[in-house]
């Protein structure tokens, strides 16, 4: 399936290209003032919301590795930073949206000197 390439005004590729991106999300600022029983579920919702905004797809799927990375110490002790990989993929089902975003966990050894990385993937 050949995807049409459109260029936006800023010079970036349009949302209909298949892309992989890496982000480090500060989860600590999302759980300030939240009840401790709602910390981990709230972080997962915020990660999905930011993935929807950054990848510009309304359909977001969460990988089990991300859930295991957010929940290792329980519901209230969430790590302050989570490194995620966002994959924009084509959907095989014709009834739903054309593209969807898969969010998975990216392991890190250190959180120093991180930069945003973009990778274009071809099918």
Tab-separated table of C-alpha atoms in Angstrom:
chain	number	residue	atom	x	y	z
A	1	UNK	CA	0.000	0.000	0.000
A	2	UNK	CA	1.569	3.219	-1.128
A	3	UNK	CA	0.977	6.017	1.318
A	4	UNK	CA	0.624	9.508	-0.042
A	5	UNK	CA	3.302	11.880	1.179
A	6	UNK	CA	2.111	15.314	2.137
A	7	UNK	CA	4.309	18.023	3.505
A	8	UNK	CA	3.001	20.339	6.168
A	9	UNK	CA	3.881	24.008	6.438
A	10	UNK	CA	6.668	23.287	8.929
A	11	UNK	CA	8.389	20.846	6.582
A	12	UNK	CA	7.598	17.677	8.568
A	13	UNK	CA	5.970	14.627	7.044
A	14	UNK	CA	2.215	14.413	7.300
A	15	UNK	CA	0.394	12.087	9.632
A	16	UNK	CA	-0.191	9.383	7.024
A	17	UNK	CA	3.418	8.145	7.049
A	18	UNK	CA	4.486	5.155	9.107
A	19	UNK	CA	6.925	6.404	11.768
A	20	UNK	CA	8.624	5.251	14.989
A	21	UNK	CA	9.467	7.773	17.717
A	22	UNK	CA	11.037	7.618	21.173
A	23	UNK	CA	9.938	9.830	24.061
A	24	UNK	CA	10.716	10.114	27.761
A	25	UNK	CA	7.587	11.138	29.644
A	26	UNK	CA	7.729	12.795	33.055
A	27	UNK	CA	5.031	10.879	34.894
A	28	UNK	CA	5.694	12.534	38.244
A	29	UNK	CA	4.012	15.791	37.213
A	30	UNK	CA	0.862	13.900	36.165
A	31	UNK	CA	0.324	12.262	39.563
A	32	UNK	CA	0.659	15.355	41.738
A	33	UNK	CA	-2.538	15.824	43.717
A	34	UNK	CA	-4.028	12.499	42.610
A	35	UNK	CA	-5.291	9.913	45.087
A	36	UNK	CA	-2.696	7.170	45.558
A	37	UNK	CA	-5.068	4.444	44.347
A	38	UNK	CA	-5.390	6.226	41.000
A	39	UNK	CA	-1.703	6.962	40.300
A	40	UNK	CA	-0.793	4.099	37.960
A	41	UNK	CA	-4.085	4.063	36.000
A	42	UNK	CA	-3.850	7.838	35.636
A	43	UNK	CA	-0.298	7.585	34.296
A	44	UNK	CA	-1.386	5.040	31.673
A	45	UNK	CA	-4.224	7.328	30.582
A	46	UNK	CA	-1.831	10.300	30.330
A	47	UNK	CA	0.639	8.267	28.259
A	48	UNK	CA	-2.156	7.280	25.876
A	49	UNK	CA	-3.363	10.878	25.655
A	50	UNK	CA	0.122	12.199	24.878
A	51	UNK	CA	0.651	9.443	22.282
A	52	UNK	CA	-2.612	10.412	20.622
A	53	UNK	CA	-1.529	14.046	20.517
A	54	UNK	CA	2.040	13.458	19.306
A	55	UNK	CA	1.299	10.817	16.672
A	56	UNK	CA	-2.013	12.378	15.531
A	57	UNK	CA	-3.988	9.122	15.485
A	58	UNK	CA	-7.234	8.658	17.431
A	59	UNK	CA	-6.649	4.901	17.875
A	60	UNK	CA	-3.972	4.069	20.506
A	61	UNK	CA	-2.996	0.529	21.584
A	62	UNK	CA	-0.933	-0.085	24.740
A	63	UNK	CA	1.603	-2.915	24.852
A	64	UNK	CA	1.811	-5.128	27.937
A	65	UNK	CA	5.465	-4.176	28.434
A	66	UNK	CA	4.373	-0.595	29.159
A	67	UNK	CA	1.893	-1.776	31.789
A	68	UNK	CA	4.585	-3.904	33.420
A	69	UNK	CA	6.949	-0.913	33.455
A	70	UNK	CA	4.395	1.374	35.118
A	71	UNK	CA	3.079	-1.148	37.681
A	72	UNK	CA	6.211	-2.964	39.050
A	73	UNK	CA	6.027	-1.439	42.561
A	74	UNK	CA	2.254	-1.376	42.820
A	75	UNK	CA	-0.537	1.089	42.265
A	76	UNK	CA	0.846	4.047	44.183
A	77	UNK	CA	4.624	3.893	43.623
A	78	UNK	CA	5.011	4.907	39.987
A	79	UNK	CA	8.468	5.716	38.614
A	80	UNK	CA	9.099	9.384	37.844
A	81	UNK	CA	10.103	8.895	34.195
A	82	UNK	CA	8.940	6.366	31.607
A	83	UNK	CA	10.713	5.876	28.283
A	84	UNK	CA	8.204	4.940	25.568
A	85	UNK	CA	8.411	3.896	21.933
A	86	UNK	CA	5.577	5.079	19.683
A	87	UNK	CA	4.920	3.130	16.487
A	88	UNK	CA	2.451	4.449	13.910
A	89	UNK	CA	1.210	1.427	11.961
A	90	UNK	CA	-1.344	0.553	9.289
A	91	UNK	CA	-4.507	-1.130	10.459
A	92	UNK	CA	-5.495	-4.417	8.805
A	93	UNK	CA	-9.181	-4.014	9.589
A	94	UNK	CA	-11.109	-1.925	7.101
A	95	UNK	CA	-13.879	-0.941	9.514
A	96	UNK	CA	-11.652	1.036	11.864
A	97	UNK	CA	-9.255	3.936	11.323
A	98	UNK	CA	-6.536	3.684	8.705
A	99	UNK	CA	-3.607	4.135	11.120
A	100	UNK	CA	-3.121	3.373	14.792
A	101	UNK	CA	-0.405	4.002	17.383
A	102	UNK	CA	1.248	1.218	19.358
A	103	UNK	CA	2.835	2.363	22.632
A	104	UNK	CA	5.491	0.147	24.196
A	105	UNK	CA	8.181	0.506	26.849
A	106	UNK	CA	11.752	1.319	25.886
A	107	UNK	CA	14.334	0.234	28.466
A	108	UNK	CA	16.978	2.756	29.533
A	109	UNK	CA	20.122	2.548	31.612
A	110	UNK	CA	20.357	6.274	32.373
A	111	UNK	CA	18.105	9.291	31.925
A	112	UNK	CA	20.910	11.773	31.174
A	113	UNK	CA	21.394	13.479	27.788
A	114	UNK	CA	18.278	12.077	26.147
A	115	UNK	CA	17.109	13.403	22.796
A	116	UNK	CA	14.040	12.866	20.675
A	117	UNK	CA	14.668	10.223	18.024
A	118	UNK	CA	12.627	9.729	14.858
A	119	UNK	CA	12.870	6.665	12.659
A	120	UNK	CA	11.012	6.202	9.405
A	121	UNK	CA	10.023	2.657	8.642
A	122	UNK	CA	9.039	1.319	5.265
A	123	UNK	CA	6.729	-1.553	4.538
